[in-house]
Amino acid sequence: MKKILIVGAGGQIGSELTAYLRSIYGANNVVATDVRECESLSSTGPFEVLNALDAKAFAEIVNKYKIDTIYNLVALLSAVGEKDPMFAWSINMGALTNSLEIAREYGCALFTPSSIGAFGPSSPKDSTPQDTLMQPTTIYGVCKVTGEMISNYYNLRYGLDTRSVRFPGIISNLTLPGGGTTDYAVEIFYEAVKSGKFTCPIPSDMFMDMLYMPDALKACVELMEADPAKLIHRNSFNIASMSFSPDIIYKEICKHIPNLQMDYKIEPIKEAIASSWPNSLDDTCARAEWGWKPDWNLENMTVDMLKHIKIKKEKGLL
Ligand code: AKB
């Protein structure tokens, strides 16, 4: 049985990935860590407060629990990263380099997500290929490209089992994202149910790839369970399931909430970031090398999101 450590488990992906991995591998085999106490994680399995930049404390936890697989989910996202680029660089790269060195020392496999943000204006916009020009114009993207390269380097140089996917915007009915350019695609669902009104920060015709959380969780586990002999790529795989613009998601939600009103107050930083990213990714390599196949699309995700958020509203949780 795997012994898994999740670093940055209190964030959008981590909080749901912890529960998912605990359901598969057993609660005691999945150690969650975050820089802050987190009741929902500590009440359901082993939990430690950890600042991932503290290499000594990080290594002690890996040693204490005899960890063999690390999920490094520490990241400041794209929009918030632009507010203090050097801070974003130090957090994102510090957590990654500690994860790489500790994984090397203790012989662990390492998963670190990359992002559609690793691409930039010179990358092909539509069906962006797996292997192409990557010249991002955000500090977040610079961290992601560097992260992909150094993770490949550790794989080649030391044989470290590093693996990764390029996540698009992740949509979830449990955890809100924070500081990303794609956050609007979650917020619109909450506002549709709560107030029936949404002010969108992204231009109406700006396409970005998105993924429903259950598919994101499935991708993490399937890639980490994949036969290494079949992996031609490692850091990092394009994955995709749906690409839409604000106008398209608005119209989809209106099929269920016809009175939803949407207006626009464009946030220039988010607009600049979104316009530098691909409209949609080509995920052929992930499909061929480890069997990636999403279960969700815009239509079935919208039904599911609205169902869960309406239940929260009925329970007074919004
Ligand atoms: C962001 O918007 O920064 C993230 C991402 C696409 O990596 N959701």
mmCIF file of C-alpha atoms and ligand atoms in Angstrom:
data_model
loop_
_atom_site.group_PDB
_atom_site.id
_atom_site.type_symbol
_atom_site.label_atom_id
_atom_site.label_comp_id
_atom_site.label_asym_id
_atom_site.label_seq_id
_atom_site.Cartn_x
_atom_site.Cartn_y
_atom_site.Cartn_z
ATOM 1 C CA MET A 1 0.000 0.000 0.000
ATOM 2 C CA LYS A 2 1.283 3.484 -0.849
ATOM 3 C CA LYS A 3 2.232 5.919 1.930
ATOM 4 C CA ILE A 4 1.280 9.325 0.595
ATOM 5 C CA LEU A 5 2.135 12.856 1.714
ATOM 6 C CA ILE A 6 0.147 15.830 0.437
ATOM 7 C CA VAL A 7 1.907 19.177 0.793
ATOM 8 C CA GLY A 8 -0.391 22.202 0.548
ATOM 9 C CA ALA A 9 -3.425 20.026 1.302
ATOM 10 C CA GLY A 10 -5.583 22.939 2.491
ATOM 11 C CA GLY A 11 -5.996 24.451 -0.986
ATOM 12 C CA GLN A 12 -8.642 23.922 -3.661
ATOM 13 C CA ILE A 13 -7.228 20.683 -5.089
ATOM 14 C CA GLY A 14 -5.573 19.425 -1.894
ATOM 15 C CA SER A 15 -8.636 19.395 0.318
ATOM 16 C CA GLU A 16 -10.549 17.228 -2.145
ATOM 17 C CA LEU A 17 -7.552 15.136 -3.216
ATOM 18 C CA THR A 18 -6.877 14.233 0.426
ATOM 19 C CA ALA A 19 -10.395 12.830 0.865
ATOM 20 C CA TYR A 20 -10.212 11.039 -2.491
ATOM 21 C CA LEU A 21 -6.828 9.418 -1.801
ATOM 22 C CA ARG A 22 -7.940 8.432 1.715
ATOM 23 C CA SER A 23 -10.975 6.692 0.207
ATOM 24 C CA ILE A 24 -8.702 4.707 -2.131
ATOM 25 C CA TYR A 25 -5.593 3.980 -0.055
ATOM 26 C CA GLY A 26 -6.988 4.157 3.504
ATOM 27 C CA ALA A 27 -7.076 7.221 5.749
ATOM 28 C CA ASN A 28 -3.944 6.280 7.704
ATOM 29 C CA ASN A 29 -1.885 5.992 4.515
ATOM 30 C CA VAL A 30 -2.515 9.578 3.426
ATOM 31 C CA VAL A 31 -0.816 12.285 5.486
ATOM 32 C CA ALA A 32 -2.133 15.791 4.813
ATOM 33 C CA THR A 33 -0.024 18.862 5.568
ATOM 34 C CA ASP A 34 -0.672 22.549 5.271
ATOM 35 C CA VAL A 35 0.847 25.757 6.545
ATOM 36 C CA ARG A 36 -2.323 26.247 8.639
ATOM 37 C CA GLU A 37 -4.351 23.946 10.894
ATOM 38 C CA CYS A 38 -7.225 22.442 8.924
ATOM 39 C CA GLU A 39 -10.021 20.770 10.878
ATOM 40 C CA SER A 40 -11.574 18.909 7.953
ATOM 41 C CA LEU A 41 -8.212 17.285 7.120
ATOM 42 C CA SER A 42 -7.034 16.560 10.673
ATOM 43 C CA SER A 43 -10.343 15.010 11.757
ATOM 44 C CA THR A 44 -10.277 12.431 8.933
ATOM 45 C CA GLY A 45 -6.683 11.146 9.036
ATOM 46 C CA PRO A 46 -3.091 12.048 9.862
ATOM 47 C CA PHE A 47 -2.356 15.772 9.583
ATOM 48 C CA GLU A 48 0.717 17.919 10.273
ATOM 49 C CA VAL A 49 1.219 21.671 10.095
ATOM 50 C CA LEU A 50 4.083 22.168 7.621
ATOM 51 C CA ASN A 51 5.611 25.139 5.881
ATOM 52 C CA ALA A 52 6.919 23.469 2.710
ATOM 53 C CA LEU A 53 9.795 25.959 2.611
ATOM 54 C CA ASP A 54 11.135 24.424 5.840
ATOM 55 C CA ALA A 55 13.158 21.561 4.324
ATOM 56 C CA LYS A 56 14.121 20.076 7.695
ATOM 57 C CA ALA A 57 10.538 19.838 8.974
ATOM 58 C CA PHE A 58 9.408 18.532 5.553
ATOM 59 C CA ALA A 59 12.043 15.763 5.596
ATOM 60 C CA GLU A 60 11.182 14.820 9.190
ATOM 61 C CA ILE A 61 7.552 14.209 8.237
ATOM 62 C CA VAL A 62 8.563 12.107 5.208
ATOM 63 C CA ASN A 63 10.842 10.059 7.456
ATOM 64 C CA LYS A 64 8.327 9.789 10.335
ATOM 65 C CA TYR A 65 5.519 8.363 8.168
ATOM 66 C CA LYS A 66 7.774 6.329 5.804
ATOM 67 C CA ILE A 67 6.339 8.225 2.831
ATOM 68 C CA ASP A 68 6.846 6.839 -0.702
ATOM 69 C CA THR A 69 4.714 9.259 -2.756
ATOM 70 C CA ILE A 70 4.531 13.062 -2.464
ATOM 71 C CA TYR A 71 1.866 15.312 -3.992
ATOM 72 C CA ASN A 72 3.265 18.846 -3.948
ATOM 73 C CA LEU A 73 0.270 21.173 -4.345
ATOM 74 C CA VAL A 74 1.792 24.353 -2.961
ATOM 75 C CA ALA A 75 1.212 27.246 -5.370
ATOM 76 C CA LEU A 76 0.281 30.902 -5.552
ATOM 77 C CA LEU A 77 -1.956 31.086 -8.618
ATOM 78 C CA SER A 78 -1.694 33.302 -11.685
ATOM 79 C CA ALA A 79 -3.626 36.472 -10.773
ATOM 80 C CA VAL A 80 -2.410 36.728 -7.184
ATOM 81 C CA GLY A 81 1.145 35.905 -8.310
ATOM 82 C CA GLU A 82 1.277 39.122 -10.347
ATOM 83 C CA LYS A 83 0.761 41.192 -7.182
ATOM 84 C CA ASP A 84 4.138 40.133 -5.792
ATOM 85 C CA PRO A 85 6.078 38.128 -8.392
ATOM 86 C CA MET A 86 9.177 37.442 -6.292
ATOM 87 C CA PHE A 87 7.033 36.191 -3.412
ATOM 88 C CA ALA A 88 5.204 33.852 -5.830
ATOM 89 C CA TRP A 89 8.537 32.641 -7.223
ATOM 90 C CA SER A 90 9.939 31.946 -3.754
ATOM 91 C CA ILE A 91 6.853 30.008 -2.593
ATOM 92 C CA ASN A 92 6.244 28.059 -5.804
ATOM 93 C CA MET A 93 9.871 27.202 -6.509
ATOM 94 C CA GLY A 94 10.869 26.768 -2.857
ATOM 95 C CA ALA A 95 8.176 24.145 -2.289
ATOM 96 C CA LEU A 96 9.130 22.399 -5.525
ATOM 97 C CA THR A 97 12.891 22.293 -4.976
ATOM 98 C CA ASN A 98 12.380 21.012 -1.411
ATOM 99 C CA SER A 99 9.971 18.364 -2.738
ATOM 100 C CA LEU A 100 12.488 17.275 -5.387
ATOM 101 C CA GLU A 101 15.427 17.051 -2.999
ATOM 102 C CA ILE A 102 13.432 15.259 -0.290
ATOM 103 C CA ALA A 103 11.884 12.876 -2.824
ATOM 104 C CA ARG A 104 15.410 12.131 -4.063
ATOM 105 C CA GLU A 105 16.766 11.557 -0.565
ATOM 106 C CA TYR A 106 13.898 9.282 0.531
ATOM 107 C CA GLY A 107 13.222 7.589 -2.842
ATOM 108 C CA CYS A 108 9.665 8.944 -3.233
ATOM 109 C CA ALA A 109 7.587 9.397 -6.383
ATOM 110 C CA LEU A 110 6.604 13.047 -6.843
ATOM 111 C CA PHE A 111 3.510 14.627 -8.413
ATOM 112 C CA THR A 112 3.542 18.407 -8.987
ATOM 113 C CA PRO A 113 0.789 19.979 -11.084
ATOM 114 C CA SER A 114 1.663 22.244 -13.971
ATOM 115 C CA SER A 115 -0.952 24.415 -15.685
ATOM 116 C CA ILE A 116 -2.302 25.850 -18.925
ATOM 117 C CA GLY A 117 -0.479 28.901 -17.526
ATOM 118 C CA ALA A 118 2.812 27.300 -18.617
ATOM 119 C CA PHE A 119 1.921 28.357 -22.176
ATOM 120 C CA GLY A 120 2.198 31.908 -23.465
ATOM 121 C CA PRO A 121 1.258 34.139 -26.383
ATOM 122 C CA SER A 122 3.710 32.410 -28.745
ATOM 123 C CA SER A 123 2.127 28.961 -28.168
ATOM 124 C CA PRO A 124 -0.464 27.828 -30.730
ATOM 125 C CA LYS A 125 -3.860 29.007 -29.425
ATOM 126 C CA ASP A 126 -6.156 26.173 -30.468
ATOM 127 C CA SER A 127 -5.546 22.490 -29.734
ATOM 128 C CA THR A 128 -2.229 23.549 -28.227
ATOM 129 C CA PRO A 129 0.080 20.550 -28.735
ATOM 130 C CA GLN A 130 1.815 18.604 -25.965
ATOM 131 C CA ASP A 131 5.263 19.682 -27.158
ATOM 132 C CA THR A 132 5.406 23.261 -28.395
ATOM 133 C CA LEU A 133 6.792 26.729 -27.688
ATOM 134 C CA MET A 134 6.315 27.669 -24.020
ATOM 135 C CA GLN A 135 7.125 31.312 -23.298
ATOM 136 C CA PRO A 136 4.692 32.377 -20.539
ATOM 137 C CA THR A 137 4.312 36.027 -19.604
ATOM 138 C CA THR A 138 3.218 35.552 -15.957
ATOM 139 C CA ILE A 139 5.414 34.685 -12.973
ATOM 140 C CA TYR A 140 3.063 31.739 -12.342
ATOM 141 C CA GLY A 141 3.746 30.435 -15.855
ATOM 142 C CA VAL A 142 7.487 31.008 -15.483
ATOM 143 C CA CYS A 143 7.370 28.901 -12.280
ATOM 144 C CA LYS A 144 5.361 26.196 -14.035
ATOM 145 C CA VAL A 145 7.698 25.915 -17.051
ATOM 146 C CA THR A 146 10.728 25.926 -14.771
ATOM 147 C CA GLY A 147 9.025 23.329 -12.597
ATOM 148 C CA GLU A 148 8.386 21.090 -15.601
ATOM 149 C CA MET A 149 11.989 21.376 -16.729
ATOM 150 C CA ILE A 150 13.612 20.777 -13.370
ATOM 151 C CA SER A 151 11.271 17.846 -12.692
ATOM 152 C CA ASN A 152 12.319 16.305 -16.011
ATOM 153 C CA TYR A 153 15.923 16.986 -15.090
ATOM 154 C CA TYR A 154 15.565 15.085 -11.800
ATOM 155 C CA ASN A 155 13.972 12.225 -13.690
ATOM 156 C CA LEU A 156 16.794 12.060 -16.236
ATOM 157 C CA ARG A 157 19.660 12.834 -13.882
ATOM 158 C CA TYR A 158 18.622 10.882 -10.782
ATOM 159 C CA GLY A 159 15.894 8.540 -12.037
ATOM 160 C CA LEU A 160 13.388 10.283 -9.740
ATOM 161 C CA ASP A 161 9.805 9.271 -10.531
ATOM 162 C CA THR A 162 8.421 12.756 -11.269
ATOM 163 C CA ARG A 163 5.006 13.046 -12.958
ATOM 164 C CA SER A 164 2.654 15.927 -13.724
ATOM 165 C CA VAL A 165 -0.389 17.181 -15.619
ATOM 166 C CA ARG A 166 -1.074 20.676 -16.951
ATOM 167 C CA PHE A 167 -4.296 21.545 -15.159
ATOM 168 C CA PRO A 168 -6.765 23.937 -16.727
ATOM 169 C CA GLY A 169 -9.178 25.909 -14.512
ATOM 170 C CA ILE A 170 -10.679 23.485 -11.987
ATOM 171 C CA ILE A 171 -14.358 23.747 -11.130
ATOM 172 C CA SER A 172 -15.652 22.319 -7.883
ATOM 173 C CA ASN A 173 -18.827 22.463 -5.819
ATOM 174 C CA LEU A 174 -16.949 21.885 -2.553
ATOM 175 C CA THR A 175 -13.934 24.179 -2.442
ATOM 176 C CA LEU A 176 -13.554 27.673 -3.826
ATOM 177 C CA PRO A 177 -10.394 28.530 -5.738
ATOM 178 C CA GLY A 178 -8.377 31.620 -4.805
ATOM 179 C CA GLY A 179 -6.183 33.934 -6.832
ATOM 180 C CA GLY A 180 -6.602 32.294 -10.244
ATOM 181 C CA THR A 181 -7.618 33.699 -13.624
ATOM 182 C CA THR A 182 -10.123 30.882 -14.154
ATOM 183 C CA ASP A 183 -11.895 31.439 -10.800
ATOM 184 C CA TYR A 184 -14.839 33.156 -12.517
ATOM 185 C CA ALA A 185 -16.009 29.779 -13.839
ATOM 186 C CA VAL A 186 -16.656 28.623 -10.257
ATOM 187 C CA GLU A 187 -17.944 31.949 -8.919
ATOM 188 C CA ILE A 188 -20.627 32.194 -11.619
ATOM 189 C CA PHE A 189 -22.312 29.019 -10.332
ATOM 190 C CA TYR A 190 -22.388 30.258 -6.726
ATOM 191 C CA GLU A 191 -23.726 33.686 -7.702
ATOM 192 C CA ALA A 192 -26.300 32.149 -10.044
ATOM 193 C CA VAL A 193 -27.785 30.227 -7.111
ATOM 194 C CA LYS A 194 -27.193 32.869 -4.409
ATOM 195 C CA SER A 195 -28.138 36.168 -6.027
ATOM 196 C CA GLY A 196 -29.093 35.431 -9.649
ATOM 197 C CA LYS A 197 -26.519 38.041 -10.756
ATOM 198 C CA PHE A 198 -22.887 37.737 -11.765
ATOM 199 C CA THR A 199 -20.297 40.348 -12.715
ATOM 200 C CA CYS A 200 -17.682 38.702 -14.904
ATOM 201 C CA PRO A 201 -14.028 39.849 -14.847
ATOM 202 C CA ILE A 202 -13.127 38.098 -18.135
ATOM 203 C CA PRO A 203 -14.263 39.245 -21.628
ATOM 204 C CA SER A 204 -17.339 37.424 -22.930
ATOM 205 C CA ASP A 205 -15.560 35.715 -25.834
ATOM 206 C CA MET A 206 -12.348 34.626 -24.038
ATOM 207 C CA PHE A 207 -11.970 30.837 -24.228
ATOM 208 C CA MET A 208 -10.051 28.815 -21.613
ATOM 209 C CA ASP A 209 -9.858 25.099 -20.853
ATOM 210 C CA MET A 210 -11.657 23.924 -17.701
ATOM 211 C CA LEU A 211 -11.968 20.626 -15.840
ATOM 212 C CA TYR A 212 -14.492 19.355 -13.282
ATOM 213 C CA MET A 213 -12.901 18.381 -9.961
ATOM 214 C CA PRO A 214 -13.825 14.644 -10.131
ATOM 215 C CA ASP A 215 -11.862 14.417 -13.397
ATOM 216 C CA ALA A 216 -8.936 16.329 -11.854
ATOM 217 C CA LEU A 217 -8.763 13.876 -8.936
ATOM 218 C CA LYS A 218 -9.033 10.906 -11.282
ATOM 219 C CA ALA A 219 -6.176 12.304 -13.410
ATOM 220 C CA CYS A 220 -3.855 12.578 -10.377
ATOM 221 C CA VAL A 221 -4.406 8.968 -9.334
ATOM 222 C CA GLU A 222 -4.411 7.447 -12.822
ATOM 223 C CA LEU A 223 -1.177 9.171 -13.777
ATOM 224 C CA MET A 224 0.541 8.146 -10.531
ATOM 225 C CA GLU A 225 -0.651 4.555 -11.016
ATOM 226 C CA ALA A 226 0.376 4.447 -14.706
ATOM 227 C CA ASP A 227 2.982 1.978 -15.918
ATOM 228 C CA PRO A 228 6.219 4.025 -16.120
ATOM 229 C CA ALA A 229 7.339 2.015 -19.154
ATOM 230 C CA LYS A 230 4.452 3.561 -21.133
ATOM 231 C CA LEU A 231 5.236 7.182 -20.195
ATOM 232 C CA ILE A 232 7.100 8.947 -22.984
ATOM 233 C CA HIS A 233 6.323 12.298 -21.352
ATOM 234 C CA ARG A 234 6.340 13.022 -17.643
ATOM 235 C CA ASN A 235 6.467 16.733 -16.942
ATOM 236 C CA SER A 236 3.922 17.551 -17.915
ATOM 237 C CA PHE A 237 0.867 16.125 -19.728
ATOM 238 C CA ASN A 238 -1.785 18.251 -21.415
ATOM 239 C CA ILE A 239 -5.201 17.124 -20.202
ATOM 240 C CA ALA A 240 -8.513 18.526 -21.398
ATOM 241 C CA SER A 241 -12.248 17.984 -21.130
ATOM 242 C CA MET A 242 -14.031 21.262 -21.968
ATOM 243 C CA SER A 243 -13.220 24.720 -23.270
ATOM 244 C CA PHE A 244 -15.674 27.614 -23.041
ATOM 245 C CA SER A 245 -15.994 31.392 -22.821
ATOM 246 C CA PRO A 246 -17.986 33.386 -20.216
ATOM 247 C CA ASP A 247 -20.796 33.802 -22.747
ATOM 248 C CA ILE A 248 -21.027 30.042 -23.311
ATOM 249 C CA ILE A 249 -21.098 29.081 -19.627
ATOM 250 C CA TYR A 250 -23.639 31.844 -18.972
ATOM 251 C CA LYS A 251 -25.950 30.421 -21.656
ATOM 252 C CA GLU A 252 -25.507 26.901 -20.267
ATOM 253 C CA ILE A 253 -26.455 27.985 -16.730
ATOM 254 C CA CYS A 254 -29.408 29.962 -18.129
ATOM 255 C CA LYS A 255 -30.880 26.652 -19.357
ATOM 256 C CA HIS A 256 -31.452 25.895 -15.646
ATOM 257 C CA ILE A 257 -31.687 29.417 -14.160
ATOM 258 C CA PRO A 258 -33.245 31.465 -16.984
ATOM 259 C CA ASN A 259 -33.302 34.728 -15.004
ATOM 260 C CA LEU A 260 -29.552 34.798 -14.383
ATOM 261 C CA GLN A 261 -28.167 38.263 -15.166
ATOM 262 C CA MET A 262 -24.559 38.743 -16.147
ATOM 263 C CA ASP A 263 -22.655 41.952 -16.733
ATOM 264 C CA TYR A 264 -18.941 42.588 -17.216
ATOM 265 C CA LYS A 265 -16.362 44.526 -15.236
ATOM 266 C CA ILE A 266 -13.141 43.437 -16.880
ATOM 267 C CA GLU A 267 -10.112 43.084 -14.600
ATOM 268 C CA PRO A 268 -7.162 44.105 -16.804
ATOM 269 C CA ILE A 269 -4.667 41.721 -15.149
ATOM 270 C CA LYS A 270 -6.967 38.734 -15.571
ATOM 271 C CA GLU A 271 -7.793 39.768 -19.151
ATOM 272 C CA ALA A 272 -4.085 40.017 -20.027
ATOM 273 C CA ILE A 273 -3.328 36.639 -18.442
ATOM 274 C CA ALA A 274 -6.285 34.860 -20.053
ATOM 275 C CA SER A 275 -5.482 36.257 -23.480
ATOM 276 C CA SER A 276 -1.922 34.912 -23.197
ATOM 277 C CA TRP A 277 -3.173 31.360 -22.527
ATOM 278 C CA PRO A 278 -4.428 28.725 -24.975
ATOM 279 C CA ASN A 279 -8.084 28.477 -25.947
ATOM 280 C CA SER A 280 -7.919 24.681 -25.738
ATOM 281 C CA LEU A 281 -5.300 21.952 -25.293
ATOM 282 C CA ASP A 282 -4.632 18.798 -27.318
ATOM 283 C CA ASP A 283 -4.495 15.905 -24.830
ATOM 284 C CA THR A 284 -3.655 13.113 -27.300
ATOM 285 C CA CYS A 285 -0.447 12.098 -25.462
ATOM 286 C CA ALA A 286 -2.189 11.710 -22.081
ATOM 287 C CA ARG A 287 -4.867 9.591 -23.743
ATOM 288 C CA ALA A 288 -2.285 7.395 -25.494
ATOM 289 C CA GLU A 289 0.316 7.054 -22.725
ATOM 290 C CA TRP A 290 -1.832 6.511 -19.622
ATOM 291 C CA GLY A 291 -5.427 6.267 -20.791
ATOM 292 C CA TRP A 292 -6.681 9.743 -19.818
ATOM 293 C CA LYS A 293 -10.394 10.086 -20.603
ATOM 294 C CA PRO A 294 -12.595 12.689 -18.891
ATOM 295 C CA ASP A 295 -16.082 11.791 -17.637
ATOM 296 C CA TRP A 296 -17.447 15.338 -17.504
ATOM 297 C CA ASN A 297 -18.383 18.011 -20.040
ATOM 298 C CA LEU A 298 -19.969 21.455 -19.719
ATOM 299 C CA GLU A 299 -23.532 20.098 -19.855
ATOM 300 C CA ASN A 300 -23.327 17.344 -17.214
ATOM 301 C CA MET A 301 -20.995 19.413 -14.999
ATOM 302 C CA THR A 302 -23.485 22.330 -14.983
ATOM 303 C CA VAL A 303 -26.314 20.062 -13.840
ATOM 304 C CA ASP A 304 -24.150 18.591 -11.078
ATOM 305 C CA MET A 305 -22.723 21.928 -9.896
ATOM 306 C CA LEU A 306 -26.161 23.533 -9.640
ATOM 307 C CA LYS A 307 -27.608 20.504 -7.847
ATOM 308 C CA HIS A 308 -24.906 20.598 -5.145
ATOM 309 C CA ILE A 309 -24.873 24.375 -4.718
ATOM 310 C CA LYS A 310 -28.679 24.460 -4.409
ATOM 311 C CA ILE A 311 -28.455 21.871 -1.612
ATOM 312 C CA LYS A 312 -25.926 24.107 0.185
ATOM 313 C CA LYS A 313 -28.315 27.030 -0.181
ATOM 314 C CA GLU A 314 -31.223 25.008 1.245
ATOM 315 C CA LYS A 315 -29.048 24.098 4.238
ATOM 316 C CA GLY A 316 -28.114 27.767 4.766
ATOM 317 C CA LEU A 317 -24.447 27.103 3.911
ATOM 318 C CA LEU A 318 -24.005 29.778 1.240
HETATM 319 C C1 AKB B 1 -5.199 29.913 -12.469
HETATM 320 O O1 AKB B 1 -6.176 30.456 -13.004
HETATM 321 O O2 AKB B 1 -4.179 30.520 -12.118
HETATM 322 C C2 AKB B 1 -5.234 28.413 -12.281
HETATM 323 C C3 AKB B 1 -4.589 27.700 -13.424
HETATM 324 C C4 AKB B 1 -5.260 27.635 -14.727
HETATM 325 O O3 AKB B 1 -3.528 27.167 -13.265
HETATM 326 N N1 AKB B 1 -6.580 27.967 -12.111
#
